[in-house]
PDB file of C-alpha atoms and ligand atoms in Angstrom:
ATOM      1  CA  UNK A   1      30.844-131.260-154.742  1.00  0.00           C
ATOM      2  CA  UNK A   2      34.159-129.770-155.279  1.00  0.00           C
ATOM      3  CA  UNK A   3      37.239-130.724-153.255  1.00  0.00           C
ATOM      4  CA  UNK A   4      40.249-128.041-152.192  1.00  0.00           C
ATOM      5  CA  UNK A   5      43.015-128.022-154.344  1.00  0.00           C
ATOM      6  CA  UNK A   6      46.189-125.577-153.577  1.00  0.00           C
ATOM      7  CA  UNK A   7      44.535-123.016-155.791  1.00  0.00           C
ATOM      8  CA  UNK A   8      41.928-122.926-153.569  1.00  0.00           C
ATOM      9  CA  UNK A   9      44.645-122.135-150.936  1.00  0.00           C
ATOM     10  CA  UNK A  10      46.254-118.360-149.705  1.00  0.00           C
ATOM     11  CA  UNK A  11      50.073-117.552-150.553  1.00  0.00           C
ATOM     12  CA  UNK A  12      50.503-117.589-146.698  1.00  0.00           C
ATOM     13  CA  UNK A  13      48.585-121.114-146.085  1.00  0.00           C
ATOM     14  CA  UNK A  14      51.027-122.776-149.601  1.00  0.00           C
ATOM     15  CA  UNK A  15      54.457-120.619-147.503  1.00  0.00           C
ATOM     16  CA  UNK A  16      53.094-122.966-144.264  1.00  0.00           C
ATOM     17  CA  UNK A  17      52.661-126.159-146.233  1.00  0.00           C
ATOM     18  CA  UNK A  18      56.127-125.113-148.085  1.00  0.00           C
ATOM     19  CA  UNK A  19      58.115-124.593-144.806  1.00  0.00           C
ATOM     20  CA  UNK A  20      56.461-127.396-143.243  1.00  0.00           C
ATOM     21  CA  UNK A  21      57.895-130.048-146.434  1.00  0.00           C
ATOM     22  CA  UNK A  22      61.387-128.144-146.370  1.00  0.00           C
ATOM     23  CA  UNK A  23      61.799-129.054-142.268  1.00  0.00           C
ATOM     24  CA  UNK A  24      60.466-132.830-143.112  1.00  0.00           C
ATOM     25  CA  UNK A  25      62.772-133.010-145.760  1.00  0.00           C
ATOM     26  CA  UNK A  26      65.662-131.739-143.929  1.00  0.00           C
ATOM     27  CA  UNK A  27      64.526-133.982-140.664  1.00  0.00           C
ATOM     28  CA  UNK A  28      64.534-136.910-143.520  1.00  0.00           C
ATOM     29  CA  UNK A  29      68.134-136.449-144.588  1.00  0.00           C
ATOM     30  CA  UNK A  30      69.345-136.287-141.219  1.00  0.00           C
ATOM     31  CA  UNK A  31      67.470-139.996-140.680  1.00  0.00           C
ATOM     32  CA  UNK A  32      69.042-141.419-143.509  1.00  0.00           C
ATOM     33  CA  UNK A  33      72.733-139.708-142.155  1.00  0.00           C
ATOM     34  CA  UNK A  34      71.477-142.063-139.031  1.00  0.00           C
ATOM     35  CA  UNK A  35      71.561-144.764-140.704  1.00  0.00           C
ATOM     36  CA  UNK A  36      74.111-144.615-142.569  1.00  0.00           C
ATOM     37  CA  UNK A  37      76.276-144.339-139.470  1.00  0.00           C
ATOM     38  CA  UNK A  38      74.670-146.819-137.638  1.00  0.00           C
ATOM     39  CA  UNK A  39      73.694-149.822-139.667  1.00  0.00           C
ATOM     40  CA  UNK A  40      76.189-149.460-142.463  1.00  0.00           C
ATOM     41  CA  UNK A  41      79.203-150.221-140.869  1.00  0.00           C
ATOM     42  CA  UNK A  42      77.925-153.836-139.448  1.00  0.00           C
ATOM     43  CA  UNK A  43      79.698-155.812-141.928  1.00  0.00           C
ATOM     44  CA  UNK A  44      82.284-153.420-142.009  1.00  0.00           C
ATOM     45  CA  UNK A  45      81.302-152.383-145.206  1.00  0.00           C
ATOM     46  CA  UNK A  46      80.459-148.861-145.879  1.00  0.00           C
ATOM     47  CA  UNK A  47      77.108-149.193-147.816  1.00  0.00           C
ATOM     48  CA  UNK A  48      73.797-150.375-146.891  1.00  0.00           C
ATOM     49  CA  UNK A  49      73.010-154.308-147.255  1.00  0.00           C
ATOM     50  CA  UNK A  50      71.213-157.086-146.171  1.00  0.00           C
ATOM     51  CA  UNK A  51      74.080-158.569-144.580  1.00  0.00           C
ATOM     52  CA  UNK A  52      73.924-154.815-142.292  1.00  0.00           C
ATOM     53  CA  UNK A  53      70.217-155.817-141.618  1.00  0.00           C
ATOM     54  CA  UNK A  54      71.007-159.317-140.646  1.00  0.00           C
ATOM     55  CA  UNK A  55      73.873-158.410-138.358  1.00  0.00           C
ATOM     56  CA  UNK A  56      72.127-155.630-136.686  1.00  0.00           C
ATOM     57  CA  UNK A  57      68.919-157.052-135.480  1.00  0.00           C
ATOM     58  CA  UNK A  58      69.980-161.015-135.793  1.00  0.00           C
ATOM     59  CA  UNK A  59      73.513-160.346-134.574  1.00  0.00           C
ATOM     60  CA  UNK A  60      75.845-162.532-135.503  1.00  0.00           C
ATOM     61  CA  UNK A  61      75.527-166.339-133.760  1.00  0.00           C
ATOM     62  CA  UNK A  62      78.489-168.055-135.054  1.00  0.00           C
ATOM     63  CA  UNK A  63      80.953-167.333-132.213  1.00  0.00           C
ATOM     64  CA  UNK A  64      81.259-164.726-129.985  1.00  0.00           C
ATOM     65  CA  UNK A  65      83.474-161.619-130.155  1.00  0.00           C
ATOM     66  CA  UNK A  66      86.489-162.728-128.044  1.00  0.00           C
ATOM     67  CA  UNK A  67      86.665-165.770-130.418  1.00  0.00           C
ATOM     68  CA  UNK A  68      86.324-163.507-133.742  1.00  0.00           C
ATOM     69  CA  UNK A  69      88.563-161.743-132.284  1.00  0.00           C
ATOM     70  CA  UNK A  70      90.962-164.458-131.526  1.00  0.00           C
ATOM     71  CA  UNK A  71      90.552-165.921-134.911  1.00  0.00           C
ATOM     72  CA  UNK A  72      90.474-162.982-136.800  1.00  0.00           C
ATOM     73  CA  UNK A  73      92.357-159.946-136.500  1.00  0.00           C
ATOM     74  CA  UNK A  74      94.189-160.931-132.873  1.00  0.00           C
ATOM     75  CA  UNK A  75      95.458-164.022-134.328  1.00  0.00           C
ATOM     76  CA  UNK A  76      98.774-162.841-134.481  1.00  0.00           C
ATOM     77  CA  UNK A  77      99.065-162.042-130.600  1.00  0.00           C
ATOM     78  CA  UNK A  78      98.310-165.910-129.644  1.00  0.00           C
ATOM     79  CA  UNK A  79     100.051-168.799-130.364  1.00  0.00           C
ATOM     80  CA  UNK A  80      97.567-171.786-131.128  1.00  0.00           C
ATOM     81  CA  UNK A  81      97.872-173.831-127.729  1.00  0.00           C
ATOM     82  CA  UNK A  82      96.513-170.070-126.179  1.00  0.00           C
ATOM     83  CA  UNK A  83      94.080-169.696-128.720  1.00  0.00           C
ATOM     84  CA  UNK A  84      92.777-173.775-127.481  1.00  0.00           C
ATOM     85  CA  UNK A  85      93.002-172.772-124.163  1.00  0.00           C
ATOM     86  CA  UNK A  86      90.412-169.807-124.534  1.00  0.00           C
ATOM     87  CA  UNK A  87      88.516-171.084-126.780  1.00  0.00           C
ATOM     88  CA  UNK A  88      87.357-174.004-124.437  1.00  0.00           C
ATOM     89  CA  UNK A  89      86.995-172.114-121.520  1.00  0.00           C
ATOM     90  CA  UNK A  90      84.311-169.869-123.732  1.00  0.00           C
ATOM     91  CA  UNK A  91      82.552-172.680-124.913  1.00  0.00           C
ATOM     92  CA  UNK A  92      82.847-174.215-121.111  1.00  0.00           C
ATOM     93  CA  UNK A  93      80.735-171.113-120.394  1.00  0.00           C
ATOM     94  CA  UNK A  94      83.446-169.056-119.469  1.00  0.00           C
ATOM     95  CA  UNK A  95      83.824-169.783-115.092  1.00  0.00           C
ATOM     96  CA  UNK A  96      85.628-167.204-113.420  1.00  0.00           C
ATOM     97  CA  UNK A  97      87.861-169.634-111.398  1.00  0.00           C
ATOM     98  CA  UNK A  98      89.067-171.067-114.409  1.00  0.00           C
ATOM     99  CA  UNK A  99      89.526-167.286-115.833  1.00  0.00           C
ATOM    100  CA  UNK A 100      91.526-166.671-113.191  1.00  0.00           C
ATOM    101  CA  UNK A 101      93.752-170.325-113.216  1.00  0.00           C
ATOM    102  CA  UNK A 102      93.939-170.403-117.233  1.00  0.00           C
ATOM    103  CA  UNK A 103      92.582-167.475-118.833  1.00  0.00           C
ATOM    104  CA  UNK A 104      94.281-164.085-117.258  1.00  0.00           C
ATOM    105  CA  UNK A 105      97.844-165.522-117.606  1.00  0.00           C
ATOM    106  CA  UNK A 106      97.274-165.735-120.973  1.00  0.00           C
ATOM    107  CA  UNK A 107      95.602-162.131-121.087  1.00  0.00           C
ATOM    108  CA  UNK A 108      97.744-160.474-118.944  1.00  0.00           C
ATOM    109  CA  UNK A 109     101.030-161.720-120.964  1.00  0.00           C
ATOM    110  CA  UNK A 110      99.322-161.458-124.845  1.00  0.00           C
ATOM    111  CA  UNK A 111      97.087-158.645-124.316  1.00  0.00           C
ATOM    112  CA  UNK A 112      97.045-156.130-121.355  1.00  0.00           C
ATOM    113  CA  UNK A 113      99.365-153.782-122.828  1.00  0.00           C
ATOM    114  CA  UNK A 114      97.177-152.881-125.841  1.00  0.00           C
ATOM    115  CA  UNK A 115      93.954-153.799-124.049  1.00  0.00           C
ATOM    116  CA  UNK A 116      93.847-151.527-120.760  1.00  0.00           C
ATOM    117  CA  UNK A 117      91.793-148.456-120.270  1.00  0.00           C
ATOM    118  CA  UNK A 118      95.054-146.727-120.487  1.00  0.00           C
ATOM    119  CA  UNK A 119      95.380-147.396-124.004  1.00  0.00           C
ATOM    120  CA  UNK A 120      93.709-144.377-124.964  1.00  0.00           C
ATOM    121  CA  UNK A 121      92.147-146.305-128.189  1.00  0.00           C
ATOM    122  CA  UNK A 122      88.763-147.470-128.686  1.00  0.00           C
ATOM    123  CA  UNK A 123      89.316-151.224-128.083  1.00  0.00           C
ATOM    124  CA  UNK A 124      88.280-153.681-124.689  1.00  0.00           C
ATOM    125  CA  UNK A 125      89.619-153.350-121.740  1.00  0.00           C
ATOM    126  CA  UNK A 126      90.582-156.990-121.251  1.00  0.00           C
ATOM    127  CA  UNK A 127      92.001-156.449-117.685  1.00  0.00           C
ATOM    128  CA  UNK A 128      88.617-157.442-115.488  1.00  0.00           C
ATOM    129  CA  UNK A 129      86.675-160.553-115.227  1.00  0.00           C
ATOM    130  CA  UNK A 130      83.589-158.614-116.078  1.00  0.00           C
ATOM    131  CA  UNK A 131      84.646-157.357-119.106  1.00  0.00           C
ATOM    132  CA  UNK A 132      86.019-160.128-120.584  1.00  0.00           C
ATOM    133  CA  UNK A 133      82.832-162.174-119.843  1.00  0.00           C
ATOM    134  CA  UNK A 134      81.194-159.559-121.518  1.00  0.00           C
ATOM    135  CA  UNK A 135      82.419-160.314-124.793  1.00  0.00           C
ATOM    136  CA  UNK A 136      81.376-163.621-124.779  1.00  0.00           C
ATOM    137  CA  UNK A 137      77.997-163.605-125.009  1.00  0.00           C
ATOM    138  CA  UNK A 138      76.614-164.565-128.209  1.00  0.00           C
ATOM    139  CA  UNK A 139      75.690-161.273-129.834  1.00  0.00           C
ATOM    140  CA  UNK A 140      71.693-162.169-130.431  1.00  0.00           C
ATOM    141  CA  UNK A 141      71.137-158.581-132.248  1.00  0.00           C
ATOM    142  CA  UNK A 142      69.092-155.745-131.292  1.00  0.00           C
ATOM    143  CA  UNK A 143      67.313-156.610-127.672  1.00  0.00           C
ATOM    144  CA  UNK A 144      63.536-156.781-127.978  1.00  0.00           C
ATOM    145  CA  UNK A 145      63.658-153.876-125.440  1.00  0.00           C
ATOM    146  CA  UNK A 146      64.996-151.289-128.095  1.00  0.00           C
ATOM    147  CA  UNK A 147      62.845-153.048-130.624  1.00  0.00           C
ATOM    148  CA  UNK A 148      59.758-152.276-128.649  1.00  0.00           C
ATOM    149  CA  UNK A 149      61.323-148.690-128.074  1.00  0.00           C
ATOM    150  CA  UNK A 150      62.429-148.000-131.711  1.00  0.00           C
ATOM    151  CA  UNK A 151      59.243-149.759-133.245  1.00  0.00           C
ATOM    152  CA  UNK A 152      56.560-147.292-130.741  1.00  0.00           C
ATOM    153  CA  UNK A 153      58.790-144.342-131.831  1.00  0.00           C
ATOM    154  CA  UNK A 154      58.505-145.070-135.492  1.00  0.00           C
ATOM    155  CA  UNK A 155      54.891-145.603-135.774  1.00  0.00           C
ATOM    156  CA  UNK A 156      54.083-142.561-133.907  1.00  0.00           C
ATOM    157  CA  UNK A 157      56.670-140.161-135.604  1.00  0.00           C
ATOM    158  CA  UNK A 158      56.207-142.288-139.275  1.00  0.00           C
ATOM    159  CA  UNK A 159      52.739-141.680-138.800  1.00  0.00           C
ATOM    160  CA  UNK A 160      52.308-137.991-137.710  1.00  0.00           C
ATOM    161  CA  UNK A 161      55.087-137.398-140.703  1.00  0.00           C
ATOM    162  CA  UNK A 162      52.609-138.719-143.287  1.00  0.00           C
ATOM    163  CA  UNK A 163      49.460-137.926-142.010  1.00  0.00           C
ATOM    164  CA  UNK A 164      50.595-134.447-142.272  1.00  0.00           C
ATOM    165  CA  UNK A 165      52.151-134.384-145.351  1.00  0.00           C
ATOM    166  CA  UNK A 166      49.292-136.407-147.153  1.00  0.00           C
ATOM    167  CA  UNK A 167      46.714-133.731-146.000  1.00  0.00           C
ATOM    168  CA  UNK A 168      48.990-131.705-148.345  1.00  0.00           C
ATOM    169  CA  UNK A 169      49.422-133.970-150.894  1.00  0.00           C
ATOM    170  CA  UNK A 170      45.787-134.885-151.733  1.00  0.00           C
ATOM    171  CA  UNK A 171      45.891-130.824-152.485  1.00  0.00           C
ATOM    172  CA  UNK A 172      47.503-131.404-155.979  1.00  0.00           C
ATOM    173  CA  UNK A 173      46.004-132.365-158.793  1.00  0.00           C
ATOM    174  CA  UNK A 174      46.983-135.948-160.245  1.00  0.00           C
ATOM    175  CA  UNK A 175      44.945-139.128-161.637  1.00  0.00           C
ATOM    176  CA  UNK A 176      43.156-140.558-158.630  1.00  0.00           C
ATOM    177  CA  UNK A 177      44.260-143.951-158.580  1.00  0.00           C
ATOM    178  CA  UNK A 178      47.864-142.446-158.613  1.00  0.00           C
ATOM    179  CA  UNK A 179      47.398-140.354-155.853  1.00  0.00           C
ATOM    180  CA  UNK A 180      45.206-143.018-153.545  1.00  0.00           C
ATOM    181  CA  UNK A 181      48.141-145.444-154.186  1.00  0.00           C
ATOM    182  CA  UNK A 182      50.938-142.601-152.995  1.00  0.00           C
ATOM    183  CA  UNK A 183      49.010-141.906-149.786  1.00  0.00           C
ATOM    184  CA  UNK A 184      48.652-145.808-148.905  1.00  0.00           C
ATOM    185  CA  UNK A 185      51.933-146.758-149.965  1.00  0.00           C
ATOM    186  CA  UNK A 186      53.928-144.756-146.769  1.00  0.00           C
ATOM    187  CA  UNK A 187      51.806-146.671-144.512  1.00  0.00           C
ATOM    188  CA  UNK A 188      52.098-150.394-145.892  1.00  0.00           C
ATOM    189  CA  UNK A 189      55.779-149.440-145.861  1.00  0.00           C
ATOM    190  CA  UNK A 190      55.493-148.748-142.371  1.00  0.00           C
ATOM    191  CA  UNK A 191      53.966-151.663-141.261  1.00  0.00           C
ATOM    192  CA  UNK A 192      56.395-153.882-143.457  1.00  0.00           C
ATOM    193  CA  UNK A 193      59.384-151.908-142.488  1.00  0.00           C
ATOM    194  CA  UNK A 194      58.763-152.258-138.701  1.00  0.00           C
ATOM    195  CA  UNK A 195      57.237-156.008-139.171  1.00  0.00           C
ATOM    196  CA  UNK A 196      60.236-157.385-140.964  1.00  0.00           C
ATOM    197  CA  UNK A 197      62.798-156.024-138.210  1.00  0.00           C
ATOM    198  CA  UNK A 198      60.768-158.495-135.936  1.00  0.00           C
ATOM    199  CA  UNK A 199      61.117-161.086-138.178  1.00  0.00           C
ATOM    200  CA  UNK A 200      64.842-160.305-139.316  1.00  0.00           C
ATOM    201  CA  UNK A 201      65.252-161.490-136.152  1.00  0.00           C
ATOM    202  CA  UNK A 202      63.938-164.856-135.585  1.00  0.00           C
ATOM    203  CA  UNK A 203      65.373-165.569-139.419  1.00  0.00           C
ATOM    204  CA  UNK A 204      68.387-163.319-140.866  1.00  0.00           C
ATOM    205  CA  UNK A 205      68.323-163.935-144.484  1.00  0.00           C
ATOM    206  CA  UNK A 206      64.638-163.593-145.299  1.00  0.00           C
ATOM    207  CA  UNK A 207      63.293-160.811-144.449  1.00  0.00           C
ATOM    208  CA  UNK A 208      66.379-158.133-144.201  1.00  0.00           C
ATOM    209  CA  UNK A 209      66.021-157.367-147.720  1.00  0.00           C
ATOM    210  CA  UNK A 210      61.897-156.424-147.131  1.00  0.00           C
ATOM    211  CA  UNK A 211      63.560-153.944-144.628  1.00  0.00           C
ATOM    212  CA  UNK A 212      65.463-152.242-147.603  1.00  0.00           C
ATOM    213  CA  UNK A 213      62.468-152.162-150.298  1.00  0.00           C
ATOM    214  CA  UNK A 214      60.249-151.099-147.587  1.00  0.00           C
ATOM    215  CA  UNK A 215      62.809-148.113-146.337  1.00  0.00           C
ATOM    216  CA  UNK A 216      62.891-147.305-149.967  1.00  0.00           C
ATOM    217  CA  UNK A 217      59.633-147.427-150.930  1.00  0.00           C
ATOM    218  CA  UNK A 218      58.654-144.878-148.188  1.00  0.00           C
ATOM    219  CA  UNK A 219      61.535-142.786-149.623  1.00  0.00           C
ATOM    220  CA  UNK A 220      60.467-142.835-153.093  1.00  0.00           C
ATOM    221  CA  UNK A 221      56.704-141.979-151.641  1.00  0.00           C
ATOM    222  CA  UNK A 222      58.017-138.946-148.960  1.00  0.00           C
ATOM    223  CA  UNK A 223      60.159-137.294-152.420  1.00  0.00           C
ATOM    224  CA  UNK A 224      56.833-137.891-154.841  1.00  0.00           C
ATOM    225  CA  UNK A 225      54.572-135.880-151.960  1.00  0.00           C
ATOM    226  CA  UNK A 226      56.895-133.103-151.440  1.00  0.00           C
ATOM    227  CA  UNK A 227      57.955-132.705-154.591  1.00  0.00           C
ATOM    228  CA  UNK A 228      54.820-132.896-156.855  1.00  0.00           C
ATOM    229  CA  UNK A 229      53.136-130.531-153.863  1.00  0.00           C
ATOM    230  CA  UNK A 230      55.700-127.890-153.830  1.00  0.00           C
ATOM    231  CA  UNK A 231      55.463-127.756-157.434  1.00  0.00           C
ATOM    232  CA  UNK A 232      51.822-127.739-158.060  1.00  0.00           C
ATOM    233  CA  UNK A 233      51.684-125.034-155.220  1.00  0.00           C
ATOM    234  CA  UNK A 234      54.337-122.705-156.421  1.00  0.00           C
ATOM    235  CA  UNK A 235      55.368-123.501-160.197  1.00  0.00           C
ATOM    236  CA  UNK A 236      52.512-125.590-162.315  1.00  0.00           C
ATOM    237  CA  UNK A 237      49.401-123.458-163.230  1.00  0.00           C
ATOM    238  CA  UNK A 238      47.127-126.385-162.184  1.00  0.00           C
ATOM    239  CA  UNK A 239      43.975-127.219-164.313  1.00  0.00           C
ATOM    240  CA  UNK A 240      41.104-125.735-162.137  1.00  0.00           C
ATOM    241  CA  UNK A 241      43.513-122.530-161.470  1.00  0.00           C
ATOM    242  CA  UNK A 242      44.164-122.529-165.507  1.00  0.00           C
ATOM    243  CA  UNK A 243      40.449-122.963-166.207  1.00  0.00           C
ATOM    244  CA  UNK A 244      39.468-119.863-163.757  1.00  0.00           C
ATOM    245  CA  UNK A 245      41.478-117.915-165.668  1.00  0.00           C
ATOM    246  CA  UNK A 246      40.705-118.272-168.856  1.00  0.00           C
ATOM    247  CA  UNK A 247      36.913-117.992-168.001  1.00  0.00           C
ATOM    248  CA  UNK A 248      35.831-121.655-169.089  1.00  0.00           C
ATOM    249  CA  UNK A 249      33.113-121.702-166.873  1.00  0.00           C
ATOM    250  CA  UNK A 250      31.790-124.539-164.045  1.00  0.00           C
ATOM    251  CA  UNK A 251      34.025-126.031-162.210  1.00  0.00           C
ATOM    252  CA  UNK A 252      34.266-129.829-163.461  1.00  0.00           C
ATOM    253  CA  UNK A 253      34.885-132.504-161.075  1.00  0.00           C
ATOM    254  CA  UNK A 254      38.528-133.671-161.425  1.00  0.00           C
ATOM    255  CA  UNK A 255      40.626-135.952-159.315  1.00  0.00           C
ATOM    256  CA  UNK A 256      38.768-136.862-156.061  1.00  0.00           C
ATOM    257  CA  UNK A 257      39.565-136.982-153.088  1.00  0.00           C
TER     258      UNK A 257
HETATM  259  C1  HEC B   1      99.366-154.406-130.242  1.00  0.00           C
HETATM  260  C2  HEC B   1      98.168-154.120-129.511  1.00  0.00           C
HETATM  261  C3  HEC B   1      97.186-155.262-129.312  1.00  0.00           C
HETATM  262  C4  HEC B   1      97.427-156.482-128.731  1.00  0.00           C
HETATM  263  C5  HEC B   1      98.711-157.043-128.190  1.00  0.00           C
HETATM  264  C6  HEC B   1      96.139-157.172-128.723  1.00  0.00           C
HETATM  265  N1  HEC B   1      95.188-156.394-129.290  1.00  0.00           N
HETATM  266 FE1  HEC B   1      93.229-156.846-129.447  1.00  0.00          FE
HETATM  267  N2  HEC B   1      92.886-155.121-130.445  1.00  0.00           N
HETATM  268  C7  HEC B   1      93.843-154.173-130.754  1.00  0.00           C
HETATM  269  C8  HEC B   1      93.275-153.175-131.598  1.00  0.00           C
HETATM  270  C9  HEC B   1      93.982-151.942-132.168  1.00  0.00           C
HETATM  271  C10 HEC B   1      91.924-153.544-131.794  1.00  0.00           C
HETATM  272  C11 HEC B   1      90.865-152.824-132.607  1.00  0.00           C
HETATM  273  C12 HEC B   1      91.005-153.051-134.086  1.00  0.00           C
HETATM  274  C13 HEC B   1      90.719-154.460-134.507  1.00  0.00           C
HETATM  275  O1  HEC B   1      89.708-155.053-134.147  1.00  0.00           O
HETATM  276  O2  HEC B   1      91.565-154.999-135.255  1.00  0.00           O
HETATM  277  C14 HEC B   1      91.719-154.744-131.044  1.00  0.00           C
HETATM  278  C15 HEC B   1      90.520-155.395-130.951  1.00  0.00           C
HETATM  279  C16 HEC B   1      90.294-156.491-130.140  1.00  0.00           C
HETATM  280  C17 HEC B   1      88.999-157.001-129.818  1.00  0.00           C
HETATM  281  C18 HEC B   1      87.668-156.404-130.205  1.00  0.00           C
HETATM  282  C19 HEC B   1      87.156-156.902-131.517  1.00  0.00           C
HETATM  283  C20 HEC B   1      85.745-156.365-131.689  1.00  0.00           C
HETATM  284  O3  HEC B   1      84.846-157.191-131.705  1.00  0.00           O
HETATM  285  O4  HEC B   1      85.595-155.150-131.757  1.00  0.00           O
HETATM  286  C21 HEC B   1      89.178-158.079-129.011  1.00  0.00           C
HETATM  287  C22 HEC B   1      88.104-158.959-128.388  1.00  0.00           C
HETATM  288  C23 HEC B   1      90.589-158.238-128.831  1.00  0.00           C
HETATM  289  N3  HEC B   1      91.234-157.252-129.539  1.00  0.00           N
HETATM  290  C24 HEC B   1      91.181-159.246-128.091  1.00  0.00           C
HETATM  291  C25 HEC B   1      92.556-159.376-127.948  1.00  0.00           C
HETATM  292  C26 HEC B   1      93.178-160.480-127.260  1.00  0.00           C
HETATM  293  C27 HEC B   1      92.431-161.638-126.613  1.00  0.00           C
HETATM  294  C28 HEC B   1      94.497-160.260-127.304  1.00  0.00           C
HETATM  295  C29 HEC B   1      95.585-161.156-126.752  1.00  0.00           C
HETATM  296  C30 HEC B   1      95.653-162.480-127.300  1.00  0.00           C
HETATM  297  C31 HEC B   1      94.721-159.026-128.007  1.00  0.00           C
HETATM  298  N4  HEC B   1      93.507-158.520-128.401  1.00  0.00           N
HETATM  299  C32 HEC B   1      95.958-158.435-128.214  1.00  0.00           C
HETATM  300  C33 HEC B   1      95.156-154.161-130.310  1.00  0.00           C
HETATM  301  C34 HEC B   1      95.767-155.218-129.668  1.00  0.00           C
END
């Protein structure tokens, strides 16, 4: 038998297929804008790394962000007995009497002025209980809620996105084991990419750098479909196309399935 290749296909079904790649495309820059403003800037660096991974779904266990804070780029606003002060009433785990006897003096002297929701900047408002508790929690990562919600929405939308564009691809014409391996490769990416966010966070180091080859090996997969089927439809002459018309008779069987 003889399978469908896009010279078996009309002009208008190739425009569909076209269209079709150019919105996927297009939807697959704007992912990758995405993530470039969301996980990139977790180590405060501006390109992708493991150490984004890590932070982002592991979180960051060594202290919390009132003490980062305190140690890092708020030093200057404390003096050192403060800084004690604070620092064992976090690891005391943070009472509000003792907030209110030892802590909010501190605040209210050091602090308020800058940190107030009057300030008009994008910083804590350090001026309640509440909110002050709330930055010192131990940042854990990403909650298993969103990774539940992020991981459904990626397998259904990952997999619609190459479902589809494989029953293009496997319309061009390329060596067989090439093309078997392009189709399969999206979907082990899939499953590593979504299985090593689980397991980036029960162990940081590990497994955020499977995230990265997996996110690029889907990437280099995606461009490879698109591109070799938007040329084979519109700009190669393909073999079984070339053969027709130069009159070389049967059909042979090339590149299955
Ligand atoms: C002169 C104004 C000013 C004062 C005073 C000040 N801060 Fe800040 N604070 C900032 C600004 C601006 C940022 C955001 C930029 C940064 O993190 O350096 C910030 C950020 C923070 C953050 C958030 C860090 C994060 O994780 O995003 C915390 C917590 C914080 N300050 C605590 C304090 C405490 C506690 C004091 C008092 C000891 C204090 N700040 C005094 C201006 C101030």
């Amino acid at each position: 038998m003889s399978y469908r290749r896009f010279s078996d296909c009309s002009v208008s079904e190739r425009l569909l297929y076209t269209l079709f790649i150019g919105l996927l495309s297009t939807g697959y820059a704007f992912a990758m804008v995405l993530i470039f403003i969301s996980v990139a800037p977790e180590d405060g660096k501006p390109s992708i790394s493991a150490a984004d991974i890590s932070l982002k779904y592991y979180g960051n266990r060594s202290g919390t962000r009132l003490e980062q804070a305190l140690t890092g780029t708020m030093k200057p606003n404390r003096t050192h007995e403060e800084y004690l002060v604070m620092a064992k009433w976090i690891h005391d785990s943070s009472p509000e009497a003792r907030y209110t006897t030892e802590v909010k003096p501190i605040l209210d002297e050091k602090c308020i002025f800058c940190h107030n929701q009057h300030s008009g900047m994008p910083i804590p408002d350090l001026t309640t209980y509440e909110n002050v508790k709330s930055l010192v929690k131990i940042d854990t990562g990403e909650s298993m809620g969103s990774l539940v919600r992020v991981s459904h929405i990626h397998m259904f939308g990952l997999g619609m996105v190459f479902y589809l564009l494989g029953r293009i691809f496997v319309l061009t014409e390329i060596p067989v084991l090439l093309k078997r391996v392009v189709v399969v490769t999206p979907f082990a990416a899939i499953a590593l990419d979504i299985g090593s966010w689980w397991f980036t966070k029960f162990s940081p180091h590990f497994f955020a750098w499977t995230v990265l080859l997996s996110g690029a090996a889907m990437g280099f997969s995606f461009a490879f479909q698109a591109g070799v089927s938007v040329y084979q439809m519109w700009i190669c002459k393909n073999q079984r196309e070339r053969r027709r018309e130069y009159g070389s008779g049967e059909y042979t069987r090339r590149g299955e399935g």
